[in-house]
Coordinates of C-alpha atoms in Angstrom, one line a residue:
M1 CA 26.6 -74.9 -29.9
T2 CA 27.6 -74.4 -26.2
R3 CA 30.8 -72.5 -27.5
L4 CA 29.0 -70.3 -29.9
S5 CA 26.5 -69.3 -27.1
R6 CA 29.2 -68.4 -24.9
T7 CA 30.9 -66.2 -27.9
M8 CA 27.7 -64.6 -28.7
K9 CA 27.2 -63.9 -24.8
G10 CA 30.5 -62.1 -24.8
W11 CA 30.0 -60.1 -27.6
I12 CA 26.7 -59.0 -26.1
L13 CA 28.3 -58.1 -22.9
G14 CA 30.8 -56.2 -24.6
L15 CA 28.4 -54.3 -26.8
I16 CA 26.3 -53.5 -23.6
A17 CA 29.5 -51.9 -21.9
V18 CA 30.3 -50.0 -25.0
L19 CA 26.8 -48.6 -25.0
V20 CA 27.1 -47.8 -21.1
F21 CA 30.2 -46.1 -21.3
S22 CA 29.4 -44.0 -24.6
V23 CA 25.9 -42.9 -23.4
F24 CA 27.0 -41.9 -19.8
P25 CA 29.7 -39.3 -20.8
T26 CA 27.1 -38.0 -23.3
Y27 CA 25.1 -37.4 -20.3
Q28 CA 27.6 -35.9 -18.1
V29 CA 28.4 -33.4 -20.8
Q30 CA 24.7 -32.3 -21.4
A31 CA 24.2 -31.9 -17.4
A32 CA 27.6 -29.9 -17.3
E33 CA 26.2 -27.6 -20.1
A34 CA 23.1 -26.6 -18.0
C35 CA 22.4 -23.2 -17.9
A36 CA 24.1 -21.4 -14.8
E37 CA 22.1 -18.3 -15.0
P38 CA 18.6 -18.4 -13.3
A39 CA 15.6 -19.3 -15.3
W40 CA 13.5 -16.8 -16.6
S41 CA 10.2 -16.5 -14.8
S42 CA 7.0 -14.9 -16.1
S43 CA 6.1 -13.5 -12.5
A44 CA 9.4 -12.0 -11.9
V45 CA 10.5 -8.6 -12.4
Y46 CA 13.9 -7.8 -13.9
G47 CA 15.7 -4.7 -14.2
G48 CA 18.2 -3.3 -16.7
G49 CA 21.5 -5.9 -16.9
N50 CA 19.8 -8.7 -15.2
I51 CA 20.7 -12.0 -17.0
V52 CA 18.4 -14.9 -17.1
S53 CA 18.4 -18.4 -19.2
H54 CA 15.7 -19.4 -21.4
G55 CA 15.5 -21.9 -24.4
G56 CA 19.2 -23.1 -23.9
K57 CA 20.4 -19.4 -24.0
D58 CA 21.2 -16.6 -21.9
W59 CA 19.3 -13.3 -22.2
K60 CA 20.2 -9.9 -20.7
A61 CA 17.4 -7.2 -20.0
K62 CA 18.0 -3.8 -21.5
W63 CA 15.6 -2.2 -18.9
W64 CA 12.8 -2.8 -16.6
T65 CA 10.5 -5.8 -17.6
Q66 CA 8.1 -8.3 -16.3
G67 CA 6.0 -11.0 -18.3
E68 CA 8.1 -10.5 -21.6
M69 CA 9.3 -13.9 -22.7
P70 CA 12.8 -14.1 -23.9
G71 CA 13.0 -14.7 -27.6
T72 CA 9.7 -13.3 -28.3
T73 CA 10.5 -9.3 -28.2
G74 CA 12.4 -9.0 -31.3
Q75 CA 15.8 -7.3 -32.2
W76 CA 14.5 -3.9 -30.7
G77 CA 12.8 -5.7 -27.7
V78 CA 13.9 -5.7 -24.1
W79 CA 15.8 -9.0 -24.2
E80 CA 19.2 -9.1 -25.7
D81 CA 20.5 -12.6 -26.9
L82 CA 23.8 -13.5 -25.3
G83 CA 24.1 -16.7 -26.9
A84 CA 24.2 -20.3 -25.6
C85 CA 24.0 -20.8 -22.0
N86 CA 27.4 -20.7 -20.1
P87 CA 28.4 -24.0 -18.5
G88 CA 27.4 -24.5 -14.8
T89 CA 26.7 -27.2 -12.3
P90 CA 22.9 -28.0 -12.3
P91 CA 21.4 -26.8 -9.0
V92 CA 19.9 -29.5 -6.9
D93 CA 16.8 -27.2 -6.1
P94 CA 14.8 -25.4 -8.7
P95 CA 16.3 -22.0 -9.5
V96 CA 15.2 -19.0 -7.4
D97 CA 13.5 -16.1 -9.2
P98 CA 15.2 -12.8 -9.1
P99 CA 14.0 -10.4 -6.6
V100 CA 10.3 -8.9 -7.2
D101 CA 11.4 -5.5 -6.9
P102 CA 13.3 -3.7 -9.6
P103 CA 16.7 -2.5 -9.1
V104 CA 17.2 -0.2 -6.0
D105 CA 17.3 3.5 -7.1
P106 CA 20.5 5.0 -6.6
P107 CA 21.3 6.7 -3.3
G108 CA 21.6 10.4 -2.8
T109 CA 18.6 12.0 -3.9
G110 CA 17.8 13.0 -0.6
D111 CA 14.3 13.2 1.2
R112 CA 13.1 16.5 -0.5
M113 CA 11.9 16.2 -4.0
Y114 CA 11.7 18.5 -7.1
V115 CA 9.2 17.5 -9.4
A116 CA 9.3 18.9 -12.9
Y117 CA 6.5 18.6 -15.4
A118 CA 7.7 17.6 -19.0
S119 CA 5.1 18.7 -21.5
S120 CA 5.3 16.3 -24.4
W121 CA 4.0 18.6 -26.9
N122 CA 6.4 20.3 -29.3
T123 CA 8.9 18.1 -27.8
S124 CA 10.9 14.9 -28.8
I125 CA 11.8 12.0 -26.9
Y126 CA 15.4 12.9 -27.6
D127 CA 15.0 15.8 -25.2
L128 CA 14.8 13.4 -22.3
T129 CA 18.4 12.9 -21.6
T130 CA 20.6 13.5 -18.6
A131 CA 22.4 16.1 -20.5
N132 CA 19.2 18.3 -20.8
I133 CA 17.8 17.6 -17.2
P134 CA 19.6 18.8 -14.2
N135 CA 20.3 16.0 -11.7
Y136 CA 18.9 17.7 -8.8
I137 CA 15.3 17.2 -10.5
T138 CA 14.1 13.9 -8.4
H139 CA 11.0 13.0 -10.5
L140 CA 10.2 14.0 -14.1
N141 CA 6.2 13.8 -14.8
L142 CA 5.5 12.9 -18.5
A143 CA 2.7 15.0 -19.3
F144 CA 0.1 13.9 -20.3
V145 CA -1.5 10.4 -20.6
R146 CA -5.1 9.7 -21.5
P147 CA -7.2 8.5 -18.7
D148 CA -9.0 6.4 -21.0
T149 CA -6.2 4.9 -23.0
T150 CA -6.6 1.5 -24.6
Y151 CA -3.0 0.9 -24.5
T152 CA -2.3 -2.9 -24.0
Q153 CA 1.0 -4.2 -22.7
G154 CA 3.8 -5.1 -25.0
S155 CA 2.5 -3.0 -27.7
Y156 CA 4.6 0.1 -27.0
A157 CA 2.1 2.1 -28.7
F158 CA 3.3 5.4 -27.2
D159 CA 1.7 7.6 -29.8
Q160 CA -0.9 10.4 -29.0
A161 CA -3.8 8.5 -30.2
V162 CA -3.4 5.7 -27.7
A163 CA -1.2 6.6 -25.1
G164 CA -2.0 10.4 -25.2
L165 CA 1.5 11.5 -25.2
E166 CA 2.2 14.4 -27.9
F167 CA 5.8 13.7 -28.7
V168 CA 6.8 14.6 -32.3
E169 CA 7.6 11.0 -32.9
G170 CA 4.1 10.0 -32.2
A171 CA 1.9 13.2 -32.5
T172 CA -1.4 13.8 -34.3
T173 CA -0.7 16.1 -37.4
P174 CA -2.5 17.5 -40.1
N175 CA -1.2 14.6 -42.3
G176 CA -2.2 11.9 -40.2
Q177 CA -1.4 10.2 -36.8
R178 CA 2.5 9.3 -36.5
K179 CA 3.4 6.1 -34.7
F180 CA 6.4 5.2 -33.1
T181 CA 9.0 3.0 -34.7
A182 CA 10.6 0.0 -32.9
Q183 CA 13.7 2.1 -32.6
Q184 CA 11.9 5.1 -31.1
S185 CA 9.9 2.9 -28.6
Q186 CA 13.3 1.6 -27.5
D187 CA 15.1 4.7 -27.4
L188 CA 12.3 6.4 -25.3
R189 CA 12.4 3.4 -22.9
S190 CA 16.3 3.9 -22.7
N191 CA 16.2 7.6 -21.9
I192 CA 13.8 6.7 -19.2
A193 CA 16.1 4.1 -17.6
A194 CA 19.2 6.4 -17.9
L195 CA 17.4 9.1 -16.0
R196 CA 16.3 6.6 -13.3
A197 CA 19.7 5.1 -12.9
R198 CA 21.4 8.7 -12.5
G199 CA 18.5 9.4 -9.7
T200 CA 15.6 10.9 -11.8
K201 CA 12.3 9.1 -11.5
A202 CA 9.9 9.1 -14.5
F203 CA 6.1 9.5 -13.5
L204 CA 3.4 9.2 -16.0
S205 CA 1.0 12.1 -15.5
V206 CA -2.5 11.2 -16.4
G207 CA -5.2 13.7 -17.3
G208 CA -4.4 17.4 -17.4
W209 CA -6.7 20.1 -18.4
S210 CA -7.3 19.0 -21.9
Y211 CA -8.0 15.3 -21.1
S212 CA -10.2 16.1 -18.2
Q213 CA -12.9 18.2 -19.9
G214 CA -14.9 15.6 -21.3
S215 CA -15.9 12.1 -20.3
Q216 CA -12.4 10.6 -20.4
W217 CA -12.2 10.2 -16.7
S218 CA -15.3 8.3 -16.6
R219 CA -13.7 5.6 -18.9
F220 CA -10.5 5.5 -16.5
N221 CA -8.9 2.0 -16.9
A222 CA -6.3 1.3 -14.4
K223 CA -5.1 -1.8 -15.8
N224 CA -4.1 -0.1 -19.1
I225 CA -2.5 2.6 -17.1
V226 CA -0.3 0.3 -15.2
D227 CA 0.5 -1.4 -18.2
L228 CA 1.7 1.5 -20.0
A229 CA 3.9 2.7 -16.8
L230 CA 5.4 -0.7 -16.7
D231 CA 6.4 -0.9 -20.3
L232 CA 7.9 2.5 -20.2
G233 CA 10.1 1.8 -17.0
A234 CA 8.2 4.7 -15.0
A235 CA 8.5 4.7 -11.2
G236 CA 4.9 5.9 -10.6
V237 CA 1.4 7.5 -11.8
D238 CA 0.7 11.0 -11.2
I239 CA -3.3 11.8 -11.4
D240 CA -3.8 15.3 -12.6
W241 CA -7.4 15.2 -12.4
E242 CA -8.9 18.7 -13.6
S243 CA -12.3 17.6 -14.1
S244 CA -14.5 20.9 -14.0
G245 CA -18.1 21.0 -12.7
S246 CA -17.8 19.7 -9.3
S247 CA -19.4 21.9 -6.6
C248 CA -19.1 21.8 -2.7
N249 CA -21.6 22.2 0.1
K250 CA -19.1 24.1 2.3
G251 CA -20.2 22.1 5.3
T252 CA -18.2 20.9 8.3
A253 CA -15.1 18.7 8.2
V254 CA -17.7 15.7 8.9
Q255 CA -20.3 17.0 6.4
F256 CA -18.2 18.6 3.7
S257 CA -18.7 16.7 0.4
C258 CA -18.5 17.7 -3.4
T259 CA -20.4 16.4 -6.3
K260 CA -17.4 14.6 -8.1
D261 CA -16.0 13.0 -4.7
G262 CA -16.9 9.4 -6.1
E263 CA -15.1 10.1 -9.4
I264 CA -11.8 11.0 -8.0
A265 CA -12.0 8.6 -5.0
G266 CA -12.9 5.8 -7.4
I267 CA -9.7 6.8 -9.6
I268 CA -7.3 6.7 -6.9
T269 CA -9.0 3.5 -5.4
S270 CA -8.9 1.4 -8.5
L271 CA -5.0 2.5 -9.5
Y272 CA -4.0 1.6 -6.1
N273 CA -5.6 -1.8 -6.0
E274 CA -4.4 -2.3 -9.5
I275 CA -0.8 -1.6 -8.4
H276 CA -0.9 -3.7 -5.3
A277 CA -2.7 -6.6 -6.7
R278 CA 0.1 -7.0 -9.4
N279 CA 2.8 -5.9 -7.0
A280 CA 3.9 -3.5 -9.5
N281 CA 6.2 -1.2 -7.4
L282 CA 4.8 1.9 -8.7
Q283 CA 4.1 5.0 -6.7
I284 CA 0.9 7.3 -6.9
S285 CA 0.9 11.0 -6.7
I286 CA -1.8 13.5 -7.2
A287 CA -1.9 17.3 -8.6
G288 CA -3.7 18.9 -5.9
W289 CA -5.5 21.9 -6.9
S290 CA -4.6 25.2 -5.3
T291 CA -7.8 25.8 -3.5
G292 CA -8.7 22.1 -3.2
A293 CA -8.7 21.8 0.6
Y294 CA -10.3 25.0 1.2
Y295 CA -13.8 26.5 2.4
V296 CA -14.4 23.5 5.0
K297 CA -16.7 25.4 7.7
G298 CA -14.8 25.8 11.2
T299 CA -11.5 25.4 10.1
P300 CA -9.0 27.9 9.5
F301 CA -9.5 27.3 5.4
E302 CA -13.1 28.6 5.7
E303 CA -14.2 31.1 3.3
G304 CA -13.6 34.6 4.4
K305 CA -10.6 33.4 6.3
V306 CA -8.7 32.5 3.2
Q307 CA -9.2 33.6 -0.5
W308 CA -12.8 34.3 -1.4
G309 CA -14.7 33.0 -4.3
S310 CA -12.8 30.1 -6.1
P311 CA -15.0 28.0 -7.9
F312 CA -12.7 25.0 -7.1
G313 CA -12.6 25.4 -3.5
G314 CA -12.6 22.3 -1.5
T315 CA -12.8 19.7 -4.6
M316 CA -9.7 17.7 -3.4
Y317 CA -10.6 17.6 0.3
R318 CA -12.4 14.3 0.5
V319 CA -10.1 12.2 -1.5
V320 CA -6.9 13.5 0.4
K321 CA -8.7 13.1 3.9
D322 CA -10.3 9.7 3.3
H323 CA -7.6 8.3 0.7
G324 CA -4.5 10.0 2.0
G325 CA -2.9 6.5 2.6
K326 CA -3.2 5.4 -0.8
I327 CA -1.2 8.4 -2.0
D328 CA 2.6 8.7 -1.8
F329 CA 2.8 12.4 -2.3
I330 CA 1.1 15.7 -3.5
N331 CA 2.3 18.0 -6.0
L332 CA 0.5 21.1 -5.0
M333 CA -0.6 23.7 -8.0
S334 CA -0.1 26.4 -6.0
Y335 CA -0.8 29.0 -8.6
D336 CA -3.3 30.1 -11.3
G337 CA -5.3 31.4 -8.3
G338 CA -4.8 35.1 -9.3
I339 CA -2.9 37.9 -7.3
Y340 CA -5.3 37.1 -4.3
Y341 CA -4.0 33.4 -3.8
D342 CA -1.5 33.0 -1.3
P343 CA 0.4 29.5 -1.9
R344 CA 1.4 29.2 1.7
E345 CA -2.1 29.0 2.8
G346 CA -2.8 26.6 0.0
Y347 CA 0.3 24.5 1.3
E348 CA -1.3 24.7 5.0
S349 CA -4.8 23.5 4.0
Y350 CA -3.3 20.5 2.6
K351 CA -1.0 20.0 5.3
A352 CA -3.8 19.9 7.9
I353 CA -5.4 16.9 6.2
Y354 CA -2.3 14.9 5.0
N355 CA 0.7 13.4 6.4
G356 CA 2.7 12.6 3.4
P357 CA 5.3 15.0 1.7
I358 CA 3.7 17.9 -0.2
N359 CA 5.7 19.6 -3.0
M360 CA 5.0 23.5 -3.3
G361 CA 4.2 24.1 -6.9
M362 CA 5.6 27.1 -9.0
Q363 CA 4.6 28.1 -12.4
I364 CA 6.8 29.9 -14.7
A365 CA 5.1 33.1 -16.0
P366 CA 3.0 33.9 -18.1
E367 CA 0.4 31.8 -16.1
G368 CA -2.5 29.8 -17.4
S369 CA -5.1 31.9 -15.7
G370 CA -5.1 34.7 -12.9
G371 CA -2.4 37.0 -14.1
A372 CA 0.3 36.3 -11.1
V373 CA 3.9 36.4 -12.2
L374 CA 6.2 34.4 -10.1
Q375 CA 9.3 36.4 -9.2
L376 CA 12.6 35.0 -7.9
N377 CA 13.4 37.3 -4.8
A378 CA 11.2 38.9 -2.3
A379 CA 11.4 42.7 -2.0
P380 CA 13.3 43.8 0.9
G381 CA 11.8 43.8 4.4
T382 CA 9.2 41.1 3.3
V383 CA 8.4 38.7 6.1
Y384 CA 8.0 35.0 4.9
D385 CA 5.2 34.1 7.3
A386 CA 3.4 37.2 7.5
D387 CA -0.2 38.2 6.7
M388 CA -1.7 34.5 6.6
M389 CA -5.1 33.0 7.3
N390 CA -6.5 36.3 8.8
G391 CA -8.9 37.3 5.8
Q392 CA -6.8 40.5 5.4
N393 CA -4.3 39.3 2.9
N394 CA -6.5 40.3 -0.2
I395 CA -3.4 41.0 -2.3
A396 CA -0.7 38.3 -2.0
T397 CA 1.7 39.2 -4.8
A398 CA 4.2 40.3 -2.0
Y399 CA 4.5 36.7 -1.1
Y400 CA 4.5 35.1 -4.5
N401 CA 8.1 34.5 -5.1
V402 CA 10.6 31.6 -4.8
E403 CA 12.4 33.1 -2.1
T404 CA 9.7 33.4 0.4
M405 CA 8.1 30.0 -0.5
V406 CA 11.6 28.5 0.0
N407 CA 12.0 30.0 3.4
Y408 CA 8.4 29.1 4.3
I409 CA 8.6 25.4 3.5
K410 CA 12.1 25.1 4.9
N411 CA 11.1 27.0 8.3
K412 CA 7.4 25.8 8.5
G413 CA 7.2 22.9 6.5
R414 CA 8.0 19.2 7.3
A415 CA 11.4 17.6 6.6
N416 CA 10.2 15.7 3.5
D417 CA 8.4 18.5 1.9
G418 CA 9.7 19.9 -1.5
F419 CA 8.9 21.8 -4.9
M420 CA 7.2 21.3 -8.0
L421 CA 7.7 23.0 -11.4
W422 CA 5.4 23.7 -14.1
Q423 CA 7.0 23.2 -16.5
L424 CA 10.1 22.0 -17.5
W425 CA 10.1 23.3 -21.2
K426 CA 7.8 26.3 -20.5
Q427 CA 9.6 28.8 -22.7
R428 CA 10.2 26.4 -25.4
V429 CA 6.7 25.3 -25.8
H430 CA 5.0 28.4 -24.7
Q431 CA 6.8 31.7 -24.5
P432 CA 9.5 33.3 -22.6
A433 CA 9.0 34.5 -19.2
P434 CA 8.3 38.2 -18.5
P435 CA 11.5 40.4 -17.9
G436 CA 12.6 40.1 -14.3
A437 CA 10.1 36.9 -13.5
A438 CA 11.7 33.7 -12.5
N439 CA 12.5 31.2 -15.2
E440 CA 13.0 27.4 -15.2
N441 CA 16.9 27.7 -14.2
S442 CA 16.6 30.6 -11.9
A443 CA 13.8 29.1 -9.9
G444 CA 15.3 25.5 -9.8
Q445 CA 18.6 26.7 -8.8
Y446 CA 17.4 28.8 -6.0
V447 CA 15.4 25.7 -4.5
C448 CA 18.5 23.5 -4.9
W449 CA 20.8 26.0 -3.3
N450 CA 18.5 27.3 -0.4
L451 CA 16.1 24.4 0.5
P452 CA 18.5 22.7 -0.1
L453 CA 18.3 19.5 -2.7
Q454 CA 20.9 16.8 -3.4
G455 CA 22.5 17.3 -6.8
D456 CA 24.7 19.7 -8.8
C457 CA 23.0 23.1 -8.4
N458 CA 24.9 24.6 -11.3
Q459 CA 23.6 22.5 -14.0
V460 CA 21.0 24.0 -16.2
I461 CA 18.2 23.2 -18.6
P462 CA 19.7 24.2 -22.0
S463 CA 17.9 26.5 -24.4
L464 CA 16.8 23.9 -27.1
P465 CA 15.3 24.8 -30.5
K466 CA 11.7 25.1 -31.2
L467 CA 10.4 22.0 -33.1

């Protein structure tokens, strides 16, 4: 009995040893196969090319993303499946999330901006390529997004009915509403990412004339706008609030107010708060109406000292003066004011109340209203800063040319002021400029060479076929 017990005891001890040494190496192998890449975090922001681990696999982001779980976005989604995790030594401390900010934009864009509005109507998402858009264009405003969009993050519903964008791939047609396919949604996002990597940031331009004439702005939804901007990989949101019917009292600077001050102030404030609450890293620009800072009593821009009779004089005054700290830059719509309107005075009226960058706007003729025709060069003998703010400049056509405006901004503006173009596809979606007038390429190249801008000033916007 004693000998049997010793034998059994030895057998049991041997079995324990075998089990210990067979289980322990397995543990070591499993530990060695822990993922080397940082674990995916729902709160972190990832840029194209970032690699994370999740569910035992490595995943690479195809473009900017936040909150989209790897393995749930599908074949055409943001995460590319790289397969099983690469071996690595398990970290002692918990993995550190990647930086909250998306990848740093490439250097070399310079301090001066050149913003171009790109209409979505009668265009395709496949027009938005680096080959079609000169690299001296620093910002591309995609026009237009609905203020009351019902867009939800992760839906990729970029069509006209939801987002408001009118690209042919998602346009409203007599045969019904087109919807983006998964491939088209990915291609649009990829084009925007490629432009940004090249140095051209896409902004979502919200509103415009067509989306501002009803009650859309009263249903402005900052969360949905930010969701849409993040899903597209945009760098910012441009508020193109063109709500008519606001009348101003033409009082002094302290008393000056307009009937729709609360609406536009609420739009900017809610968007600003939403962006900062979510640490979304989006900028805000606004489209400043031509006479939007006019008619304040006791200033150089009082009626009679500048253009008379504009029905929209002063409509942007309070939002810029009181909420300018929430706005990263202004794109001045210094056109559509008729032959009496002087864009230099419009610029000065905003400069008097706003310290950030102002981009002087140019519209390729024919203009939407007013009848002025943008010329490229000034007539011989034109003085770039003559006849201003004296009430005598009743015909401003001599100064409505790219040369005069560039000279004015270069010599009288601030170092970070630039230019804006309405619009990138003007001759394609509307009609050719009149003979002798400035066009998209001649205006942009003149600004690039003479302001100057960073980039290759010889690059051109190609003549694309009409859709």
